[in-house]
């Protein structure tokens, strides 16, 4: 069974590749960031609590994140394998994940690490546009791969394309700094545990996907 974690700097294409992999392996995927954005939009109590963190680009407190992920992983759909995009983001979360899985006799099978420079990450995030429909959230880029039919509408579902509120330059810098101090250490953490499958993120979307699939065949 495939129980996968996606790792990589913001903009490396975790969300993009997670969706392609989920389809390939017929497993479900969750992006904690996307889940949080939905709660914020719905204006739930949880949404109101986490909104300031997400808008600033800060990490949401661990207890909240772990509760949300644990609930998601308890659902029958995640019992047949899963792909986590955006969790864990630091060693404390990684340890919480191991415990969560062990409670049900599960373990992680692979950690896909998409390597990307900060300069390229900045370029991808500042030009990113996402479909406003949360059930779709297809990602586009104003220069790298714009929407084909209408630059302001999603090719897949026709909804409006928006600029994520944390894709403003101050929030991007903050997110990249937090990635360097909190999340990057997970690369060595998972390498030491023999789970890391590292690919070069500075290729086209299709080429990155191909590299990941090659790593799975190794
Ligand atoms: P989240 O939504 O996870 O955002 P993020 O970590 O900032 O990551 P991104 O979604 O920006 O990057 P991505 O790697 O998915 O890139 P994408 O595929 O879109 O989290 C948002 C917030 O929620 C966090 O800041 C935090 O506040 C909170 N949060 C979430 N999880 C948390 C946790 N575990 N703990 C605490 N807080 C948490 O690609 C980027 C762009 O590049 C797109 O435009 C795409 O089309 C383009 N692109 C992708 N691949 C390529 C390619 N190969 N070539 C050219 N363009 C490409
Ligand atoms: Mg994402
Ligand atoms: Zn759409």
PDB file of C-alpha atoms and ligand atoms in Angstrom:
ATOM      1  CA  UNK A   1       0.000   0.000   0.000  1.00  0.00           C
ATOM      2  CA  UNK A   2       1.234   3.476  -0.864  1.00  0.00           C
ATOM      3  CA  UNK A   3       1.272   5.914   2.057  1.00  0.00           C
ATOM      4  CA  UNK A   4       3.125   8.890   0.602  1.00  0.00           C
ATOM      5  CA  UNK A   5       4.318  12.275   1.862  1.00  0.00           C
ATOM      6  CA  UNK A   6       5.148  15.091  -0.582  1.00  0.00           C
ATOM      7  CA  UNK A   7       8.057  17.282   0.488  1.00  0.00           C
ATOM      8  CA  UNK A   8       9.491  20.384  -1.144  1.00  0.00           C
ATOM      9  CA  UNK A   9       9.645  24.133  -0.915  1.00  0.00           C
ATOM     10  CA  UNK A  10       6.517  26.198  -1.609  1.00  0.00           C
ATOM     11  CA  UNK A  11       6.069  26.296  -5.375  1.00  0.00           C
ATOM     12  CA  UNK A  12       8.011  23.091  -6.026  1.00  0.00           C
ATOM     13  CA  UNK A  13       4.828  21.503  -7.375  1.00  0.00           C
ATOM     14  CA  UNK A  14       3.732  19.317  -4.452  1.00  0.00           C
ATOM     15  CA  UNK A  15       0.064  19.991  -5.100  1.00  0.00           C
ATOM     16  CA  UNK A  16       0.443  19.642  -8.862  1.00  0.00           C
ATOM     17  CA  UNK A  17       2.261  16.295  -8.621  1.00  0.00           C
ATOM     18  CA  UNK A  18       0.207  14.946  -5.677  1.00  0.00           C
ATOM     19  CA  UNK A  19      -2.920  15.111  -7.791  1.00  0.00           C
ATOM     20  CA  UNK A  20      -1.244  13.348 -10.719  1.00  0.00           C
ATOM     21  CA  UNK A  21       0.102  10.618  -8.416  1.00  0.00           C
ATOM     22  CA  UNK A  22      -3.235  10.152  -6.645  1.00  0.00           C
ATOM     23  CA  UNK A  23      -4.840   9.436  -9.982  1.00  0.00           C
ATOM     24  CA  UNK A  24      -2.054   7.077 -11.030  1.00  0.00           C
ATOM     25  CA  UNK A  25      -2.135   5.049  -7.801  1.00  0.00           C
ATOM     26  CA  UNK A  26      -5.909   5.420  -7.176  1.00  0.00           C
ATOM     27  CA  UNK A  27      -5.383   6.718  -3.648  1.00  0.00           C
ATOM     28  CA  UNK A  28      -6.774   9.840  -2.023  1.00  0.00           C
ATOM     29  CA  UNK A  29      -4.763  12.976  -1.422  1.00  0.00           C
ATOM     30  CA  UNK A  30      -5.137  15.881   0.943  1.00  0.00           C
ATOM     31  CA  UNK A  31      -3.460  19.281   1.014  1.00  0.00           C
ATOM     32  CA  UNK A  32      -3.569  20.717   4.523  1.00  0.00           C
ATOM     33  CA  UNK A  33      -3.254  24.205   3.026  1.00  0.00           C
ATOM     34  CA  UNK A  34      -6.257  23.648   0.761  1.00  0.00           C
ATOM     35  CA  UNK A  35      -8.264  22.212   3.647  1.00  0.00           C
ATOM     36  CA  UNK A  36      -7.448  25.297   5.710  1.00  0.00           C
ATOM     37  CA  UNK A  37      -8.390  27.668   2.877  1.00  0.00           C
ATOM     38  CA  UNK A  38     -11.796  25.956   2.621  1.00  0.00           C
ATOM     39  CA  UNK A  39     -12.423  26.311   6.354  1.00  0.00           C
ATOM     40  CA  UNK A  40     -11.453  29.989   6.208  1.00  0.00           C
ATOM     41  CA  UNK A  41     -13.838  30.637   3.316  1.00  0.00           C
ATOM     42  CA  UNK A  42     -16.669  28.777   5.019  1.00  0.00           C
ATOM     43  CA  UNK A  43     -16.095  30.971   8.087  1.00  0.00           C
ATOM     44  CA  UNK A  44     -16.215  28.054  10.543  1.00  0.00           C
ATOM     45  CA  UNK A  45     -14.852  28.445  14.072  1.00  0.00           C
ATOM     46  CA  UNK A  46     -11.712  26.601  13.020  1.00  0.00           C
ATOM     47  CA  UNK A  47     -11.470  28.843   9.957  1.00  0.00           C
ATOM     48  CA  UNK A  48     -11.577  32.005  12.053  1.00  0.00           C
ATOM     49  CA  UNK A  49      -8.930  30.623  14.386  1.00  0.00           C
ATOM     50  CA  UNK A  50      -6.424  29.731  11.678  1.00  0.00           C
ATOM     51  CA  UNK A  51      -7.004  32.605   9.222  1.00  0.00           C
ATOM     52  CA  UNK A  52      -4.376  34.973  10.690  1.00  0.00           C
ATOM     53  CA  UNK A  53      -1.651  32.304  10.504  1.00  0.00           C
ATOM     54  CA  UNK A  54      -2.389  31.325   6.919  1.00  0.00           C
ATOM     55  CA  UNK A  55      -2.654  34.943   5.688  1.00  0.00           C
ATOM     56  CA  UNK A  56       0.728  35.817   7.221  1.00  0.00           C
ATOM     57  CA  UNK A  57       2.350  32.657   5.901  1.00  0.00           C
ATOM     58  CA  UNK A  58       3.009  31.278   9.396  1.00  0.00           C
ATOM     59  CA  UNK A  59       2.535  27.672  10.449  1.00  0.00           C
ATOM     60  CA  UNK A  60      -0.815  26.851  12.009  1.00  0.00           C
ATOM     61  CA  UNK A  61      -0.364  25.483  15.596  1.00  0.00           C
ATOM     62  CA  UNK A  62       0.535  21.793  15.693  1.00  0.00           C
ATOM     63  CA  UNK A  63      -2.463  20.567  17.698  1.00  0.00           C
ATOM     64  CA  UNK A  64      -4.891  21.993  15.154  1.00  0.00           C
ATOM     65  CA  UNK A  65      -2.997  20.587  12.176  1.00  0.00           C
ATOM     66  CA  UNK A  66      -2.643  17.140  13.734  1.00  0.00           C
ATOM     67  CA  UNK A  67      -6.333  16.984  14.625  1.00  0.00           C
ATOM     68  CA  UNK A  68      -7.343  17.883  11.071  1.00  0.00           C
ATOM     69  CA  UNK A  69      -4.946  15.334   9.533  1.00  0.00           C
ATOM     70  CA  UNK A  70      -5.933  12.565  11.982  1.00  0.00           C
ATOM     71  CA  UNK A  71      -9.619  13.078  11.126  1.00  0.00           C
ATOM     72  CA  UNK A  72      -8.854  12.916   7.428  1.00  0.00           C
ATOM     73  CA  UNK A  73      -6.783   9.748   7.793  1.00  0.00           C
ATOM     74  CA  UNK A  74      -9.493   7.989   9.783  1.00  0.00           C
ATOM     75  CA  UNK A  75     -11.912   8.228   6.871  1.00  0.00           C
ATOM     76  CA  UNK A  76     -12.410   4.972   4.913  1.00  0.00           C
ATOM     77  CA  UNK A  77     -11.141   6.628   1.711  1.00  0.00           C
ATOM     78  CA  UNK A  78      -7.679   7.133   3.232  1.00  0.00           C
ATOM     79  CA  UNK A  79      -7.458   3.526   4.436  1.00  0.00           C
ATOM     80  CA  UNK A  80      -6.545   2.330   0.945  1.00  0.00           C
ATOM     81  CA  UNK A  81      -3.437   4.491   0.805  1.00  0.00           C
ATOM     82  CA  UNK A  82      -2.917   8.239   0.796  1.00  0.00           C
ATOM     83  CA  UNK A  83      -0.789  11.161  -0.326  1.00  0.00           C
ATOM     84  CA  UNK A  84      -0.162  13.993   2.126  1.00  0.00           C
ATOM     85  CA  UNK A  85       0.663  17.383   0.585  1.00  0.00           C
ATOM     86  CA  UNK A  86       1.852  19.997   3.092  1.00  0.00           C
ATOM     87  CA  UNK A  87       2.097  17.756   6.140  1.00  0.00           C
ATOM     88  CA  UNK A  88       4.377  17.143   7.985  1.00  0.00           C
ATOM     89  CA  UNK A  89       6.193  20.487   7.964  1.00  0.00           C
ATOM     90  CA  UNK A  90       8.626  19.995  10.821  1.00  0.00           C
ATOM     91  CA  UNK A  91      10.133  17.223  12.914  1.00  0.00           C
ATOM     92  CA  UNK A  92       7.454  17.523  15.606  1.00  0.00           C
ATOM     93  CA  UNK A  93       4.722  16.971  12.991  1.00  0.00           C
ATOM     94  CA  UNK A  94       6.701  14.095  11.437  1.00  0.00           C
ATOM     95  CA  UNK A  95       6.834  12.371  14.805  1.00  0.00           C
ATOM     96  CA  UNK A  96       3.144  12.968  15.376  1.00  0.00           C
ATOM     97  CA  UNK A  97       2.460  11.397  11.969  1.00  0.00           C
ATOM     98  CA  UNK A  98       4.475   8.268  12.796  1.00  0.00           C
ATOM     99  CA  UNK A  99       2.462   7.868  16.001  1.00  0.00           C
ATOM    100  CA  UNK A 100      -0.861   8.474  14.273  1.00  0.00           C
ATOM    101  CA  UNK A 101      -0.065   5.770  11.722  1.00  0.00           C
ATOM    102  CA  UNK A 102       1.302   3.306  14.277  1.00  0.00           C
ATOM    103  CA  UNK A 103      -1.986   3.448  16.189  1.00  0.00           C
ATOM    104  CA  UNK A 104      -3.625   1.671  13.228  1.00  0.00           C
ATOM    105  CA  UNK A 105      -0.673  -0.514  12.294  1.00  0.00           C
ATOM    106  CA  UNK A 106       0.237   1.674   9.307  1.00  0.00           C
ATOM    107  CA  UNK A 107       3.585   3.122   8.190  1.00  0.00           C
ATOM    108  CA  UNK A 108       4.816   5.580   5.578  1.00  0.00           C
ATOM    109  CA  UNK A 109       6.000   3.946   2.348  1.00  0.00           C
ATOM    110  CA  UNK A 110       7.638   6.859   0.498  1.00  0.00           C
ATOM    111  CA  UNK A 111       8.573  10.513   0.816  1.00  0.00           C
ATOM    112  CA  UNK A 112       8.726  12.292  -2.542  1.00  0.00           C
ATOM    113  CA  UNK A 113      11.097  15.249  -2.320  1.00  0.00           C
ATOM    114  CA  UNK A 114      10.902  17.781  -5.156  1.00  0.00           C
ATOM    115  CA  UNK A 115      14.069  19.881  -5.109  1.00  0.00           C
ATOM    116  CA  UNK A 116      13.778  23.549  -6.248  1.00  0.00           C
ATOM    117  CA  UNK A 117      15.805  26.752  -5.748  1.00  0.00           C
ATOM    118  CA  UNK A 118      14.312  29.665  -3.804  1.00  0.00           C
ATOM    119  CA  UNK A 119      14.576  31.930  -6.886  1.00  0.00           C
ATOM    120  CA  UNK A 120      12.464  29.565  -8.979  1.00  0.00           C
ATOM    121  CA  UNK A 121      10.035  29.094  -6.074  1.00  0.00           C
ATOM    122  CA  UNK A 122       9.567  32.870  -5.868  1.00  0.00           C
ATOM    123  CA  UNK A 123       8.932  33.083  -9.623  1.00  0.00           C
ATOM    124  CA  UNK A 124       6.381  30.272  -9.587  1.00  0.00           C
ATOM    125  CA  UNK A 125       4.453  31.569  -6.581  1.00  0.00           C
ATOM    126  CA  UNK A 126       4.268  35.164  -7.677  1.00  0.00           C
ATOM    127  CA  UNK A 127       2.801  34.115 -11.050  1.00  0.00           C
ATOM    128  CA  UNK A 128       0.537  31.369  -9.732  1.00  0.00           C
ATOM    129  CA  UNK A 129      -3.216  31.625 -10.273  1.00  0.00           C
ATOM    130  CA  UNK A 130      -5.594  29.078  -8.788  1.00  0.00           C
ATOM    131  CA  UNK A 131      -9.123  28.122  -9.674  1.00  0.00           C
ATOM    132  CA  UNK A 132     -11.450  29.669  -7.089  1.00  0.00           C
ATOM    133  CA  UNK A 133     -13.606  26.533  -7.033  1.00  0.00           C
ATOM    134  CA  UNK A 134     -12.274  24.627  -3.995  1.00  0.00           C
ATOM    135  CA  UNK A 135     -13.350  21.288  -5.442  1.00  0.00           C
ATOM    136  CA  UNK A 136     -11.087  21.980  -8.400  1.00  0.00           C
ATOM    137  CA  UNK A 137      -8.273  24.345  -7.317  1.00  0.00           C
ATOM    138  CA  UNK A 138      -6.394  23.668 -10.559  1.00  0.00           C
ATOM    139  CA  UNK A 139      -3.142  25.635 -10.679  1.00  0.00           C
ATOM    140  CA  UNK A 140      -2.010  27.869 -13.517  1.00  0.00           C
ATOM    141  CA  UNK A 141       0.870  30.262 -13.998  1.00  0.00           C
ATOM    142  CA  UNK A 142       0.574  33.565 -15.857  1.00  0.00           C
ATOM    143  CA  UNK A 143       3.718  32.908 -17.948  1.00  0.00           C
ATOM    144  CA  UNK A 144       4.749  29.286 -17.436  1.00  0.00           C
ATOM    145  CA  UNK A 145       1.403  27.670 -18.221  1.00  0.00           C
ATOM    146  CA  UNK A 146      -1.515  30.053 -18.543  1.00  0.00           C
ATOM    147  CA  UNK A 147      -5.108  28.943 -18.860  1.00  0.00           C
ATOM    148  CA  UNK A 148      -5.667  28.316 -22.568  1.00  0.00           C
ATOM    149  CA  UNK A 149      -9.191  29.420 -23.415  1.00  0.00           C
ATOM    150  CA  UNK A 150      -9.436  32.536 -21.230  1.00  0.00           C
ATOM    151  CA  UNK A 151      -6.557  33.804 -19.049  1.00  0.00           C
ATOM    152  CA  UNK A 152      -8.973  34.589 -16.196  1.00  0.00           C
ATOM    153  CA  UNK A 153     -10.979  31.350 -16.187  1.00  0.00           C
ATOM    154  CA  UNK A 154     -10.143  27.744 -15.310  1.00  0.00           C
ATOM    155  CA  UNK A 155      -9.687  25.436 -18.317  1.00  0.00           C
ATOM    156  CA  UNK A 156     -11.081  22.514 -16.371  1.00  0.00           C
ATOM    157  CA  UNK A 157     -14.261  23.937 -14.803  1.00  0.00           C
ATOM    158  CA  UNK A 158     -14.669  27.511 -16.079  1.00  0.00           C
ATOM    159  CA  UNK A 159     -14.533  29.162 -12.624  1.00  0.00           C
ATOM    160  CA  UNK A 160     -12.654  32.381 -11.988  1.00  0.00           C
ATOM    161  CA  UNK A 161      -8.884  32.264 -11.390  1.00  0.00           C
ATOM    162  CA  UNK A 162      -7.578  34.050  -8.297  1.00  0.00           C
ATOM    163  CA  UNK A 163      -4.268  35.062  -6.770  1.00  0.00           C
ATOM    164  CA  UNK A 164      -3.845  33.300  -3.395  1.00  0.00           C
ATOM    165  CA  UNK A 165      -3.697  35.858  -0.582  1.00  0.00           C
ATOM    166  CA  UNK A 166      -0.445  34.333   0.742  1.00  0.00           C
ATOM    167  CA  UNK A 167       1.199  34.633  -2.690  1.00  0.00           C
ATOM    168  CA  UNK A 168       2.086  38.293  -2.014  1.00  0.00           C
ATOM    169  CA  UNK A 169       5.827  38.953  -1.805  1.00  0.00           C
ATOM    170  CA  UNK A 170       6.064  39.521   1.996  1.00  0.00           C
ATOM    171  CA  UNK A 171       4.103  36.373   2.773  1.00  0.00           C
ATOM    172  CA  UNK A 172       6.148  34.415   0.202  1.00  0.00           C
ATOM    173  CA  UNK A 173       9.439  35.516   1.828  1.00  0.00           C
ATOM    174  CA  UNK A 174       8.098  34.549   5.207  1.00  0.00           C
ATOM    175  CA  UNK A 175       6.967  31.122   3.970  1.00  0.00           C
ATOM    176  CA  UNK A 176      10.344  30.463   2.343  1.00  0.00           C
ATOM    177  CA  UNK A 177      12.181  31.415   5.556  1.00  0.00           C
ATOM    178  CA  UNK A 178       9.999  29.084   7.616  1.00  0.00           C
ATOM    179  CA  UNK A 179      10.567  26.334   5.071  1.00  0.00           C
ATOM    180  CA  UNK A 180      14.347  26.730   5.471  1.00  0.00           C
ATOM    181  CA  UNK A 181      14.323  26.589   9.243  1.00  0.00           C
ATOM    182  CA  UNK A 182      11.437  24.204   9.982  1.00  0.00           C
ATOM    183  CA  UNK A 183      10.713  21.987   6.994  1.00  0.00           C
ATOM    184  CA  UNK A 184      14.030  21.506   5.183  1.00  0.00           C
ATOM    185  CA  UNK A 185      15.483  19.420   8.067  1.00  0.00           C
ATOM    186  CA  UNK A 186      12.867  16.786   7.163  1.00  0.00           C
ATOM    187  CA  UNK A 187      14.835  15.999   3.996  1.00  0.00           C
ATOM    188  CA  UNK A 188      17.700  14.536   6.063  1.00  0.00           C
ATOM    189  CA  UNK A 189      15.263  13.113   8.599  1.00  0.00           C
ATOM    190  CA  UNK A 190      13.549  10.991   5.945  1.00  0.00           C
ATOM    191  CA  UNK A 191      16.766  10.259   4.047  1.00  0.00           C
ATOM    192  CA  UNK A 192      18.196   8.685   7.209  1.00  0.00           C
ATOM    193  CA  UNK A 193      15.089   6.529   7.454  1.00  0.00           C
ATOM    194  CA  UNK A 194      15.522   5.306   3.875  1.00  0.00           C
ATOM    195  CA  UNK A 195      12.219   6.751   2.640  1.00  0.00           C
ATOM    196  CA  UNK A 196      13.377   9.646   0.468  1.00  0.00           C
ATOM    197  CA  UNK A 197      12.762   9.651  -3.303  1.00  0.00           C
ATOM    198  CA  UNK A 198      14.417  12.816  -4.551  1.00  0.00           C
ATOM    199  CA  UNK A 199      13.701  14.434  -7.922  1.00  0.00           C
ATOM    200  CA  UNK A 200      14.781  17.622  -9.685  1.00  0.00           C
ATOM    201  CA  UNK A 201      11.863  20.092  -9.664  1.00  0.00           C
ATOM    202  CA  UNK A 202      13.429  22.352 -12.290  1.00  0.00           C
ATOM    203  CA  UNK A 203      11.881  20.499 -15.224  1.00  0.00           C
ATOM    204  CA  UNK A 204       8.486  20.650 -16.881  1.00  0.00           C
ATOM    205  CA  UNK A 205       5.478  19.295 -14.973  1.00  0.00           C
ATOM    206  CA  UNK A 206       5.408  16.181 -17.182  1.00  0.00           C
ATOM    207  CA  UNK A 207       9.152  15.600 -16.728  1.00  0.00           C
ATOM    208  CA  UNK A 208       8.924  15.931 -12.939  1.00  0.00           C
ATOM    209  CA  UNK A 209       6.116  13.370 -12.958  1.00  0.00           C
ATOM    210  CA  UNK A 210       8.204  11.027 -15.108  1.00  0.00           C
ATOM    211  CA  UNK A 211      11.169  11.359 -12.721  1.00  0.00           C
ATOM    212  CA  UNK A 212       8.951  10.528  -9.756  1.00  0.00           C
ATOM    213  CA  UNK A 213       7.569   7.437 -11.482  1.00  0.00           C
ATOM    214  CA  UNK A 214      11.126   6.305 -12.285  1.00  0.00           C
ATOM    215  CA  UNK A 215      12.020   6.621  -8.595  1.00  0.00           C
ATOM    216  CA  UNK A 216       9.038   4.444  -7.714  1.00  0.00           C
ATOM    217  CA  UNK A 217      10.247   1.753 -10.110  1.00  0.00           C
ATOM    218  CA  UNK A 218      13.787   1.710  -8.663  1.00  0.00           C
TER     219      UNK A 218
HETATM  220  P1  LIG B   1      -0.061  25.161   1.311  1.00  0.00           P
HETATM  221  O1  LIG B   1      -1.330  25.336   0.592  1.00  0.00           O
HETATM  222  O2  LIG B   1       0.472  23.806   1.518  1.00  0.00           O
HETATM  223  O3  LIG B   1       0.995  26.066   0.595  1.00  0.00           O
HETATM  224  P2  LIG B   1       2.562  25.976   0.480  1.00  0.00           P
HETATM  225  O4  LIG B   1       3.246  25.064   1.422  1.00  0.00           O
HETATM  226  O5  LIG B   1       2.953  27.364   0.546  1.00  0.00           O
HETATM  227  O6  LIG B   1       2.836  25.241  -0.870  1.00  0.00           O
HETATM  228  P3  LIG B   1       2.282  25.696  -2.219  1.00  0.00           P
HETATM  229  O7  LIG B   1       0.888  25.208  -2.402  1.00  0.00           O
HETATM  230  O8  LIG B   1       2.524  27.154  -2.368  1.00  0.00           O
HETATM  231  O9  LIG B   1       3.277  24.953  -3.239  1.00  0.00           O
HETATM  232  P4  LIG B   1       3.144  23.618  -4.060  1.00  0.00           P
HETATM  233  O10 LIG B   1       4.441  22.892  -3.869  1.00  0.00           O
HETATM  234  O11 LIG B   1       1.882  22.877  -3.788  1.00  0.00           O
HETATM  235  O12 LIG B   1       3.154  24.162  -5.559  1.00  0.00           O
HETATM  236  P5  LIG B   1       2.079  24.108  -6.746  1.00  0.00           P
HETATM  237  O13 LIG B   1       1.837  22.702  -7.188  1.00  0.00           O
HETATM  238  O14 LIG B   1       0.909  24.949  -6.449  1.00  0.00           O
HETATM  239  O15 LIG B   1      -0.159  25.853   2.772  1.00  0.00           O
HETATM  240  C1  LIG B   1      -0.704  27.140   2.933  1.00  0.00           C
HETATM  241  C2  LIG B   1      -0.637  27.568   4.401  1.00  0.00           C
HETATM  242  O16 LIG B   1      -1.413  26.671   5.237  1.00  0.00           O
HETATM  243  C3  LIG B   1       0.750  27.542   5.041  1.00  0.00           C
HETATM  244  O17 LIG B   1       1.482  28.695   4.751  1.00  0.00           O
HETATM  245  C4  LIG B   1       0.373  27.422   6.521  1.00  0.00           C
HETATM  246  O18 LIG B   1      -0.061  28.653   7.030  1.00  0.00           O
HETATM  247  C5  LIG B   1      -0.807  26.485   6.503  1.00  0.00           C
HETATM  248  N1  LIG B   1      -0.384  25.070   6.634  1.00  0.00           N
HETATM  249  C6  LIG B   1      -0.525  24.099   5.692  1.00  0.00           C
HETATM  250  N2  LIG B   1      -0.039  22.924   6.139  1.00  0.00           N
HETATM  251  C7  LIG B   1       0.429  23.154   7.395  1.00  0.00           C
HETATM  252  C8  LIG B   1       1.065  22.333   8.373  1.00  0.00           C
HETATM  253  N3  LIG B   1       1.329  21.038   8.127  1.00  0.00           N
HETATM  254  N4  LIG B   1       1.430  22.886   9.543  1.00  0.00           N
HETATM  255  C9  LIG B   1       1.175  24.180   9.798  1.00  0.00           C
HETATM  256  N5  LIG B   1       0.582  25.030   8.917  1.00  0.00           N
HETATM  257  C10 LIG B   1       0.205  24.512   7.727  1.00  0.00           C
HETATM  258  O19 LIG B   1       2.940  24.837  -7.883  1.00  0.00           O
HETATM  259  C11 LIG B   1       3.265  26.227  -7.772  1.00  0.00           C
HETATM  260  C12 LIG B   1       3.135  26.970  -9.108  1.00  0.00           C
HETATM  261  O20 LIG B   1       4.126  26.520 -10.021  1.00  0.00           O
HETATM  262  C13 LIG B   1       1.797  26.767  -9.820  1.00  0.00           C
HETATM  263  O21 LIG B   1       1.467  27.935 -10.509  1.00  0.00           O
HETATM  264  C14 LIG B   1       2.098  25.613 -10.759  1.00  0.00           C
HETATM  265  O22 LIG B   1       1.228  25.623 -11.837  1.00  0.00           O
HETATM  266  C15 LIG B   1       3.534  25.914 -11.156  1.00  0.00           C
HETATM  267  N6  LIG B   1       4.326  24.709 -11.419  1.00  0.00           N
HETATM  268  C16 LIG B   1       4.330  23.548 -10.700  1.00  0.00           C
HETATM  269  N7  LIG B   1       5.221  22.674 -11.220  1.00  0.00           N
HETATM  270  C17 LIG B   1       5.816  23.312 -12.267  1.00  0.00           C
HETATM  271  C18 LIG B   1       6.853  22.940 -13.201  1.00  0.00           C
HETATM  272  N8  LIG B   1       7.444  21.746 -13.150  1.00  0.00           N
HETATM  273  N9  LIG B   1       7.205  23.845 -14.136  1.00  0.00           N
HETATM  274  C19 LIG B   1       6.606  25.056 -14.210  1.00  0.00           C
HETATM  275  N10 LIG B   1       5.631  25.464 -13.368  1.00  0.00           N
HETATM  276  C20 LIG B   1       5.247  24.602 -12.402  1.00  0.00           C
HETATM  277 MG1  LIG B   2       0.070  23.391  -2.773  1.00  0.00          MG
HETATM  278 ZN1  LIG B   3     -11.426  24.841 -11.924  1.00  0.00          ZN
END
